[in-house]
Coordinates of C-alpha atoms in Angstrom, one line a residue:
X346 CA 9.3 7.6 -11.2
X347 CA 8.0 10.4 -9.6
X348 CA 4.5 12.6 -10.4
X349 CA 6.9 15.2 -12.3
X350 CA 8.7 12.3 -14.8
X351 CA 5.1 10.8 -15.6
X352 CA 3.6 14.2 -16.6
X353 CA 6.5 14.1 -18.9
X354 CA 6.5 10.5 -19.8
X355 CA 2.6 10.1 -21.1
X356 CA 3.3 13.0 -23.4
X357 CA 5.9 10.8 -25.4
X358 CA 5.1 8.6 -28.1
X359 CA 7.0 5.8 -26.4
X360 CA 4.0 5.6 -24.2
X361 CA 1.6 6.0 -26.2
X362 CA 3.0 2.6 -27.7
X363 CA 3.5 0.8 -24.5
X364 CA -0.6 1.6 -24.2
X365 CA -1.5 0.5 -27.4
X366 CA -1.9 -3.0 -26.6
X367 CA -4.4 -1.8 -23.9
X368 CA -6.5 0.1 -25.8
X369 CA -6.0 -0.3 -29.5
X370 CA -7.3 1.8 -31.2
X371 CA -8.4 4.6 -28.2
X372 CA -4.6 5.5 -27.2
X373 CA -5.0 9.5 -27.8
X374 CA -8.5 9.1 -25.4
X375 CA -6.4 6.8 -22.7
X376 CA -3.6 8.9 -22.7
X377 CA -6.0 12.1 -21.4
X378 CA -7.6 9.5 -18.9
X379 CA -3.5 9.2 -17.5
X380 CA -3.0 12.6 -17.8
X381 CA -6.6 13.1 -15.6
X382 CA -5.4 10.1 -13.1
X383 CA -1.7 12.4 -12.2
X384 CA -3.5 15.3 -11.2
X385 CA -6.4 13.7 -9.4
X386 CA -3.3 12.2 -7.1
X387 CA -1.6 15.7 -7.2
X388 CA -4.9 17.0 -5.7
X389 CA -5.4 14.6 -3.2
X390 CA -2.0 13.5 -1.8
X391 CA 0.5 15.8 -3.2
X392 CA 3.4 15.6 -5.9
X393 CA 5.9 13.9 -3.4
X394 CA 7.2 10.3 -3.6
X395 CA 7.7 7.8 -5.9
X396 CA 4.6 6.8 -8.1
X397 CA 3.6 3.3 -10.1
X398 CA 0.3 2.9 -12.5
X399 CA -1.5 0.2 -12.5
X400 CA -4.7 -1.3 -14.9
X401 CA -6.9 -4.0 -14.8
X402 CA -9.4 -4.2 -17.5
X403 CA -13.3 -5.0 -17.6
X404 CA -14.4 -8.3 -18.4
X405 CA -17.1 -9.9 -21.0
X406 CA -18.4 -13.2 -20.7
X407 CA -18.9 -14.6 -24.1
X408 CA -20.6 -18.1 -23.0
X409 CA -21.7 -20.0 -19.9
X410 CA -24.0 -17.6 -18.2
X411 CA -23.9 -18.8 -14.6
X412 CA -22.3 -21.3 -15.0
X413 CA -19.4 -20.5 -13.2
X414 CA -20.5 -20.9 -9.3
X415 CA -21.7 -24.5 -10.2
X416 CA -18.0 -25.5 -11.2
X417 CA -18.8 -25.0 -15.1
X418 CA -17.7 -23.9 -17.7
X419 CA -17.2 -20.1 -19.1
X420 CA -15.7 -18.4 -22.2
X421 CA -15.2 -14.8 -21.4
X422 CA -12.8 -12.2 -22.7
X423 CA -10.7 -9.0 -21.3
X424 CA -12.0 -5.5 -22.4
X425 CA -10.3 -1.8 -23.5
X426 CA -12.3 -0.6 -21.0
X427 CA -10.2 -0.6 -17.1
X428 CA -9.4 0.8 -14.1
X429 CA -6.3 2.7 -13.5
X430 CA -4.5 3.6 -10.5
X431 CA -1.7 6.1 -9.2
X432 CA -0.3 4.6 -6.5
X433 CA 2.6 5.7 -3.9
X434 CA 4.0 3.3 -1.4
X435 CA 3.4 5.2 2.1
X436 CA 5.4 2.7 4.7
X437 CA 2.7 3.4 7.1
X438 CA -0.2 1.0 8.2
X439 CA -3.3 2.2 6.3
X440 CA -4.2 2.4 2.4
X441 CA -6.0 5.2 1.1
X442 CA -8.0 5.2 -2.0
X443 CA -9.4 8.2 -3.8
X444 CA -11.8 6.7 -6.5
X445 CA -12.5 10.1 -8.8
X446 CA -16.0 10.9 -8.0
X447 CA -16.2 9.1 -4.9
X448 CA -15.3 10.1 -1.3
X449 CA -12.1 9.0 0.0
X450 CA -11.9 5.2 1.8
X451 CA -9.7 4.5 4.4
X452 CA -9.0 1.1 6.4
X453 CA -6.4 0.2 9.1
X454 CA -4.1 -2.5 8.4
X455 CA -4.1 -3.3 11.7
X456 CA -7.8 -4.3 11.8
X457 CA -8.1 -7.2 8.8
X458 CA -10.9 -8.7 10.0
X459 CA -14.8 -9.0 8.6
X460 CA -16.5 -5.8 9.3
X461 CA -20.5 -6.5 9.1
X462 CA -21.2 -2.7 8.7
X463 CA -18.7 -2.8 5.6
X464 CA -20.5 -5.3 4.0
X465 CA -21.3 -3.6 -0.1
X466 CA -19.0 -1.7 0.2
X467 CA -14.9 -0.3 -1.7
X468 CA -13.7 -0.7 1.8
X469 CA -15.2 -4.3 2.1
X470 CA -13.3 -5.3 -1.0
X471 CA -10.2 -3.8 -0.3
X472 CA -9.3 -4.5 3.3
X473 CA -10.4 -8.0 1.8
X474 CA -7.6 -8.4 -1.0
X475 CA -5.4 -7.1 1.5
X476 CA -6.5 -9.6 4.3
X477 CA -6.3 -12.8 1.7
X478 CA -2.9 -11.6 1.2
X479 CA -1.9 -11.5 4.5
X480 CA -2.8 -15.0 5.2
X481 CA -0.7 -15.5 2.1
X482 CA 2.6 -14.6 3.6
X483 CA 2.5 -11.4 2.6
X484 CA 3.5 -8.0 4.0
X485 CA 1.0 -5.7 3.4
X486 CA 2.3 -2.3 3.3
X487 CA 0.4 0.7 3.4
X488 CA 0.0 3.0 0.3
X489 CA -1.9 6.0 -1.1
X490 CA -4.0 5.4 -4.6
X491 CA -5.6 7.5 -6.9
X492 CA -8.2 5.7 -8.9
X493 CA -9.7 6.2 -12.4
X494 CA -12.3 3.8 -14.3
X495 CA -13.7 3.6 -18.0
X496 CA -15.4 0.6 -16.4
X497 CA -18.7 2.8 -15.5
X498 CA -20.5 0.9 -12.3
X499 CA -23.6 -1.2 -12.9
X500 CA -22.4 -1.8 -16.9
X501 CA -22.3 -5.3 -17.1
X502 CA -18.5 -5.0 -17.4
X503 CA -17.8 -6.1 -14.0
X504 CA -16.6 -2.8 -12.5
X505 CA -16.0 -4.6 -9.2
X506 CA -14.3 -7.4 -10.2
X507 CA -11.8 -4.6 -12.3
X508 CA -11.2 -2.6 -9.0
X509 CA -10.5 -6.1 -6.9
X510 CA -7.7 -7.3 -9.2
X511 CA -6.6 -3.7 -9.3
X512 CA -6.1 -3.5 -6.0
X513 CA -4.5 -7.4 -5.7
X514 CA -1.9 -5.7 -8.8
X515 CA -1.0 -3.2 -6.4
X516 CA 0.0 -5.3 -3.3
X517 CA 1.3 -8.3 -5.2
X518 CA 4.2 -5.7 -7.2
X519 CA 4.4 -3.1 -4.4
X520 CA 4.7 -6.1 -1.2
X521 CA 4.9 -9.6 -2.7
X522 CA 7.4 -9.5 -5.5
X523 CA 4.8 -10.3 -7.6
X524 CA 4.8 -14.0 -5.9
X525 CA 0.7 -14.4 -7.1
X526 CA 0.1 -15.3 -10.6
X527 CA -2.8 -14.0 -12.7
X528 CA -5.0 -16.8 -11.5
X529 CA -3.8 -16.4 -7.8
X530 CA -5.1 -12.5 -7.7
X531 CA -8.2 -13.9 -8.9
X532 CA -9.1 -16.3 -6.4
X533 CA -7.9 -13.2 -3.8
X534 CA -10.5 -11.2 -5.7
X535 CA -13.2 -13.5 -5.2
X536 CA -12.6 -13.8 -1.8
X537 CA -12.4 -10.6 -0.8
X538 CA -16.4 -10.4 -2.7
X539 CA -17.8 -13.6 -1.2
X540 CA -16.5 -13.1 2.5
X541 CA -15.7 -9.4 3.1
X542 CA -18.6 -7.8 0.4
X543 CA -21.0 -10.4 0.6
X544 CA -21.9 -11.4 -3.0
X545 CA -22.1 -15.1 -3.4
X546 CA -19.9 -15.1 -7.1
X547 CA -18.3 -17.0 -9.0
X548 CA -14.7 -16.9 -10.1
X549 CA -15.2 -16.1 -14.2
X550 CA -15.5 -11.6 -13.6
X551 CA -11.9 -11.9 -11.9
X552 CA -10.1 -14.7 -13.8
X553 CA -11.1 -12.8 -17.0
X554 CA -9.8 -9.7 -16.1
X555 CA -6.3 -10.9 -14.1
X556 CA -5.4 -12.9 -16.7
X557 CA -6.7 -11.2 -19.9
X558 CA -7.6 -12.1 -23.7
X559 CA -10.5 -14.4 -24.7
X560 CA -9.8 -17.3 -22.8
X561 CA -12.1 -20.7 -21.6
X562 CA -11.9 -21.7 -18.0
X563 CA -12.8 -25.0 -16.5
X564 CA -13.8 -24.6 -13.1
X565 CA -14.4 -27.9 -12.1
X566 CA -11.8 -27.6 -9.5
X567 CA -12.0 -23.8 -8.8
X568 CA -8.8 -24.2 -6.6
X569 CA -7.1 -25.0 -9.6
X570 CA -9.2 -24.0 -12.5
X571 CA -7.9 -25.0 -16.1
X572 CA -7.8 -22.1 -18.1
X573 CA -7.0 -21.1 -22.2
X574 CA -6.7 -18.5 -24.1
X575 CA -7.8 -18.3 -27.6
X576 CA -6.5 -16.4 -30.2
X577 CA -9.8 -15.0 -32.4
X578 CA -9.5 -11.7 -34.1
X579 CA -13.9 -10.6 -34.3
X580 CA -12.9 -7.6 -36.4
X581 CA -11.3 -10.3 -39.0
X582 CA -14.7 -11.5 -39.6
X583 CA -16.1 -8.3 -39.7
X584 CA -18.2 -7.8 -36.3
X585 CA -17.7 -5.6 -33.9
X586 CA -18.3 -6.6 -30.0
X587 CA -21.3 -4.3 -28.8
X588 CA -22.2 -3.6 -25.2
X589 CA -25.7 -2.2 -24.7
X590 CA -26.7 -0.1 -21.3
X591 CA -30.5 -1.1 -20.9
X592 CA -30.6 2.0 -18.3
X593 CA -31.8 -0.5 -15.5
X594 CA -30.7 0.0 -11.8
X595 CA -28.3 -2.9 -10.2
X596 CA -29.3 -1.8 -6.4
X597 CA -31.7 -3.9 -4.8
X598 CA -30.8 -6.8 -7.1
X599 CA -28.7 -8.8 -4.8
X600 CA -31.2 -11.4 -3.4
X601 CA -32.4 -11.6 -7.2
X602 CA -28.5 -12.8 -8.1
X603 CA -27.6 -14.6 -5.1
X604 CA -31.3 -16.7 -5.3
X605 CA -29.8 -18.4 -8.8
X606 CA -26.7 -20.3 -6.9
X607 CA -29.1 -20.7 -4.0
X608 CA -31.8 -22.2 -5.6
X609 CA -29.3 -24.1 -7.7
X610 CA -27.3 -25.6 -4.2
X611 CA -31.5 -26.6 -2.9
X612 CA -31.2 -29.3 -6.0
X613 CA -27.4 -30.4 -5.2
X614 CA -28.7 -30.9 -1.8
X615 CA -31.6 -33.4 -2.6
X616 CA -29.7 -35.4 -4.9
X617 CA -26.5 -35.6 -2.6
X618 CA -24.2 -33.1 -4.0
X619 CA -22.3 -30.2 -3.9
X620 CA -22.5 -28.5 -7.3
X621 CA -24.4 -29.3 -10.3
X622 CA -21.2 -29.9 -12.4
X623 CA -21.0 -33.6 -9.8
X624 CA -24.6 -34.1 -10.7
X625 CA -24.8 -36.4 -14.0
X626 CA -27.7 -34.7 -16.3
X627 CA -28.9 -38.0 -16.9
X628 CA -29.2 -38.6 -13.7
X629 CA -31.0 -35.1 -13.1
X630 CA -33.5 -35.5 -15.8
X631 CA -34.2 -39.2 -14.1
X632 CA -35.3 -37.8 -10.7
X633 CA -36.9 -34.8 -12.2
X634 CA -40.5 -35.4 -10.6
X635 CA -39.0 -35.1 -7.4
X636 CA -37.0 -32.4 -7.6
X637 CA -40.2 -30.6 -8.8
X638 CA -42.3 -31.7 -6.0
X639 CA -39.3 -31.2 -3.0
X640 CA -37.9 -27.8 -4.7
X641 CA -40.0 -26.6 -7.5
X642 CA -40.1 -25.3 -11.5
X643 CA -37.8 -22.1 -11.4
X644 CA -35.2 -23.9 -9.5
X645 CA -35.3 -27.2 -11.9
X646 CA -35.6 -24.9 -14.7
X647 CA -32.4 -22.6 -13.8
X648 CA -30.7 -26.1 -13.7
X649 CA -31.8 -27.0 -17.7
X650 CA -29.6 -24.0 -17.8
X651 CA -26.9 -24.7 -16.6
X652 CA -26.5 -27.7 -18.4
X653 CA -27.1 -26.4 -21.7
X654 CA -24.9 -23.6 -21.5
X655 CA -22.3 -25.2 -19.9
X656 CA -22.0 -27.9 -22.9
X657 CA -22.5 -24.8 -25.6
X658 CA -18.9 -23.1 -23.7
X659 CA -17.0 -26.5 -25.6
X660 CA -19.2 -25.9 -29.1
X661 CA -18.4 -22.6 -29.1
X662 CA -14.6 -22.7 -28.5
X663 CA -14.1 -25.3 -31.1
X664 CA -16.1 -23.3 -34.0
X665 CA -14.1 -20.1 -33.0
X666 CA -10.8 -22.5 -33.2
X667 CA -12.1 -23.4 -36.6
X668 CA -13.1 -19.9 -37.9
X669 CA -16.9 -20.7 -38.1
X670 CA -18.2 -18.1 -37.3
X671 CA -22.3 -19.1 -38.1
X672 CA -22.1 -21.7 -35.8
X673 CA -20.9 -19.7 -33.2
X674 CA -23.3 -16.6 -33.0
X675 CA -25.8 -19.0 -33.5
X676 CA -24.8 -20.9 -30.1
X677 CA -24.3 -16.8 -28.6
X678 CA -28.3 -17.0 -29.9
X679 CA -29.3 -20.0 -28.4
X680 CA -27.2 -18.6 -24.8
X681 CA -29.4 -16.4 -25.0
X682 CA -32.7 -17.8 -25.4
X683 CA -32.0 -20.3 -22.5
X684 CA -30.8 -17.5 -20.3
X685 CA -34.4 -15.8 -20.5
X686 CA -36.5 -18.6 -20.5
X687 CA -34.5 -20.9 -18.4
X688 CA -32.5 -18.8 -16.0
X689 CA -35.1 -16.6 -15.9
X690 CA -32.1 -13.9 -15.2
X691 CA -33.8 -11.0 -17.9
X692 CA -36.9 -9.7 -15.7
X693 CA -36.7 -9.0 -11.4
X694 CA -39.6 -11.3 -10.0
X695 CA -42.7 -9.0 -10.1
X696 CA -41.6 -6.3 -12.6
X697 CA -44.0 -5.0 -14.7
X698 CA -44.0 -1.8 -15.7
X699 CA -40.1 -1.6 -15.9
X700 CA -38.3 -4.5 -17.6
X701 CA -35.4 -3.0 -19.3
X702 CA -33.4 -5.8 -20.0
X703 CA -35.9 -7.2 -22.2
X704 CA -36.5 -3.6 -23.9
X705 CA -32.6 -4.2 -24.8
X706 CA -33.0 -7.3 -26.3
X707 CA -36.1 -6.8 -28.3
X708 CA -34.4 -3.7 -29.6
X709 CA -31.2 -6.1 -30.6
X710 CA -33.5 -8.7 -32.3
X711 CA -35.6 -5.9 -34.3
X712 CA -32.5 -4.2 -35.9
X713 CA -30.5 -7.2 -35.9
X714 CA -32.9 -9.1 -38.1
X715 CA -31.0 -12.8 -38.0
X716 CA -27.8 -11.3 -38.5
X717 CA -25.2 -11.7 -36.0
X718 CA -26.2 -12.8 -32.1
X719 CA -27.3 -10.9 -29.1
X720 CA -27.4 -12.3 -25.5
X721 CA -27.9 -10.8 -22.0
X722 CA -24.5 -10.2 -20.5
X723 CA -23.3 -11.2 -16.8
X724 CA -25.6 -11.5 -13.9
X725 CA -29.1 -10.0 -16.0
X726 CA -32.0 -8.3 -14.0
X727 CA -30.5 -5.0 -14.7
X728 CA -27.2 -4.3 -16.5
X729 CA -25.9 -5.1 -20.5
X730 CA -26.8 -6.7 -23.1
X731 CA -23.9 -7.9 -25.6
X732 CA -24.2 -8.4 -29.7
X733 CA -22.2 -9.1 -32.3
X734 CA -23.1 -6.8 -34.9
X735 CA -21.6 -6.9 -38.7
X736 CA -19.8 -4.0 -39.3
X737 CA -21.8 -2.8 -42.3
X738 CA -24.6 -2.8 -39.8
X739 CA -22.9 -0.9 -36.9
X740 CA -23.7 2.4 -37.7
X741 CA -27.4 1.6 -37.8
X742 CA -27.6 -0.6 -35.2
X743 CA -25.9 2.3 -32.4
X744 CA -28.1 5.1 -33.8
X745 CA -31.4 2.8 -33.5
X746 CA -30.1 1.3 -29.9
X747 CA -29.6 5.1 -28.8
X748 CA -32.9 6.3 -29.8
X749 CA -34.3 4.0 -28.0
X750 CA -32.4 4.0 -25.0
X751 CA -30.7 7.0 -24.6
X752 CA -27.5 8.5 -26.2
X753 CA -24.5 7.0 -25.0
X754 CA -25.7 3.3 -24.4
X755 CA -24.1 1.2 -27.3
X756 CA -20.8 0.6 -26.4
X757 CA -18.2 -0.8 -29.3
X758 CA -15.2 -2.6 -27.1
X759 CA -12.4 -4.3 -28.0
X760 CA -10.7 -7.4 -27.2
X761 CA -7.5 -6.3 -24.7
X762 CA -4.4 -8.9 -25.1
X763 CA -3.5 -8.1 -21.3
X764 CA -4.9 -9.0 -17.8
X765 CA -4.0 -7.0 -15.0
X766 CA -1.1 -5.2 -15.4
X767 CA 1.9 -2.3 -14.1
X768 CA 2.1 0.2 -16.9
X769 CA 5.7 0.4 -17.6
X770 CA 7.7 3.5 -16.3

């Protein structure tokens, strides 16, 4: 379909339907976010050619706060909130991508190797998608994209891992036949942030939003990892799924996140392994005096962690199976509580004056009051907080959130049904 016949097409109610299982409840808002993405392509690249939208939703990770890098165990969920694309297929060698906001990025097909300089960076993740691909089998053609995101940057929603399986949507319809599944483009996601962008994550941000819903994944072989998907209805008991903006800055945070899996890997190598997941706890808790002399309290600490929370994913997925819904914000709770005093992932190593993320929480806990469950969300340091606030409280809860942190910073998401996705013409 061309730029003409979708200007027409997102003003019918047909597709206002086909959205609705994105969005829910926030079609009339998506639909003027479509309308936005034609003519930010129009701008850029012209009306010419055939176009083909694409979304891959945000991500929220429910339980197992990282856990996923040591071959654990997550339970995580897709989001309303996404990244969209316009996208025409150009039959020439490079891709071109004009994120709104952002200058345009450019790469080469020709040139799909690691670029030090690139390293941080959208052109990092992209010529990495499109690299993996290529070693796939794939023909990569070149294409032209116009890009759109409700996923805001630095919101715990995992912006990045959105725009990866975004951009692996793109090439696996437009070049592959769709050969990849859901789980395939998120492995090629991942590898295009470890090796071409250089952050050291785990697989949960990407599986969550390629495959979509709120699903638990086993990554105890990540090659292969096993993953459900539930079927839990929150506004059926009554809660609505808050995201809270503490207003903290993610830059300069990446030797904060990558010294968790690092400090983690010093223990795996003492004791002979390769992830903590091969690493019996009894067998931890056994040599415990030496791993404190040989590699010290934070690091044996983050590791009482990750054993906790990776036990409370199973807890928490059978209670939701079984409707209990006090056991399970009170295992969100206790997520929680170990991810601050175990994982230590709430305050940046030598903050003071500016600790945001514990601002957040304190501000959850006071107007919370016992009810429902509140937990840092994602990496920490800087970033979202996630509750689970009753609905009779809601109202409340955003207006006190916003006055303390600034209008705008209580998000109420829902759960999206679909991974990454074409939007059909």
């Amino acid at each position: 379909m061309d730029l003409n016949g979708w200007k027409e097409r997102i003003k019918t109610d047909r597709f206002r339907e086909d959205i609705r299982v994105l969005y829910s409840d926030e079609v009339g808002e998506n639909t003027v976010r479509y309308g936005d993405l034609l003519s930010l392509f129009e701008k850029t690249f012209g009306d010419e050619g055939e176009l083909t939208l694409f979304s891959a939703p945000g991500r929220t990770e429910i339980g197992g706060n990282h856990t996923d890098h040591q071959h654990g165990c997550v339970l995580a969920a897709s989001v309303s909130m996404d990244t969209i694309a316009a996208v025409h297929a150009t039959g020439n060698r490079r891709i071109r991508v004009k994120s709104q906001g952002y200058p345009m990025c450019e790469i080469s097909l020709d040139d799909l190797s690691v670029h030090e300089d690139e390293k941080n960076s959208t052109a990092a993740l992209i010529r990495g998608v499109a690299a993996r691909f290529a070693q796939l089998g794939c023909r990569v053609g070149g294409f032209d994209a116009a890009v759109t995101s409700s996923v805001l940057p630095g919101s715990g929603i995992s912006s990045s891992a959105a725009f990866e399986v975004l951009i692996g949507n793109i090439i696996n319809n437009l070049f592959f036949d769709s050969h990849e599944s859901a789980v395939s483009i998120a492995q090629i996601s991942q590898y295009a942030e470890n090796v071409y962008f250089g952050k050291p994550s785990g697989l949960m941000d990407q599986t969550a939003s390629s495959v979509g819903n709120i699903l638990t994944i086993d990554f105890k072989d990540p090659s292969n990892p096993h993953v459900r998907q539930l079927k839990v209805d929150f506004k059926s008991f009554n809660l609505a799924l808050c995201i809270i903006d503490s207003g903290a800055d993610h830059a300069d945070l990446t030797d904060e996140y990558a010294a968790i899996p690092n400090e983690m890997k010093k223990i795996c190598r003492l004791l002979g392994r390769e992830y903590l997941r091969d690493i019996p706890e009894e067998e931890f808790i056994a040599r415990l005096p030496e791993i404190r002399s040989e590699v010290g309290d934070r690091a044996l600490l983050r590791a009482f962690h990750f054993y906790g929370d990776n036990k409370r994913v199973a807890f928490q997925v059978e209670a939701l199976e079984k409707g209990d819904m006090d056991t399970f914000l009170r295992l969100v709770r206790e997520s929680g509580y170990s991810s601050w005093m175990y994982l230590q992932n709430i305050v940046p190593a030598g903050r003071i004056e500016h600790q945001e993320m514990g601002v957040a929480l304190a501000m959850c806990d006071t107007l919370l009051n016992g009810r429902g469950a509140y937990r840092v969300h994602g990496g920490g340091f800087a970033g979202t907080v996630q509750a689970f606030v009753p609905e009779d409280m809601l109202e409340e809860f955003r207006n006190g959130i916003e006055h303390a942190l600034g209008r705008g910073s209580c998000h109420v998401l829902s759960i999206r049904p679909v991974g990454g996705t074409r939007i059909p013409e």
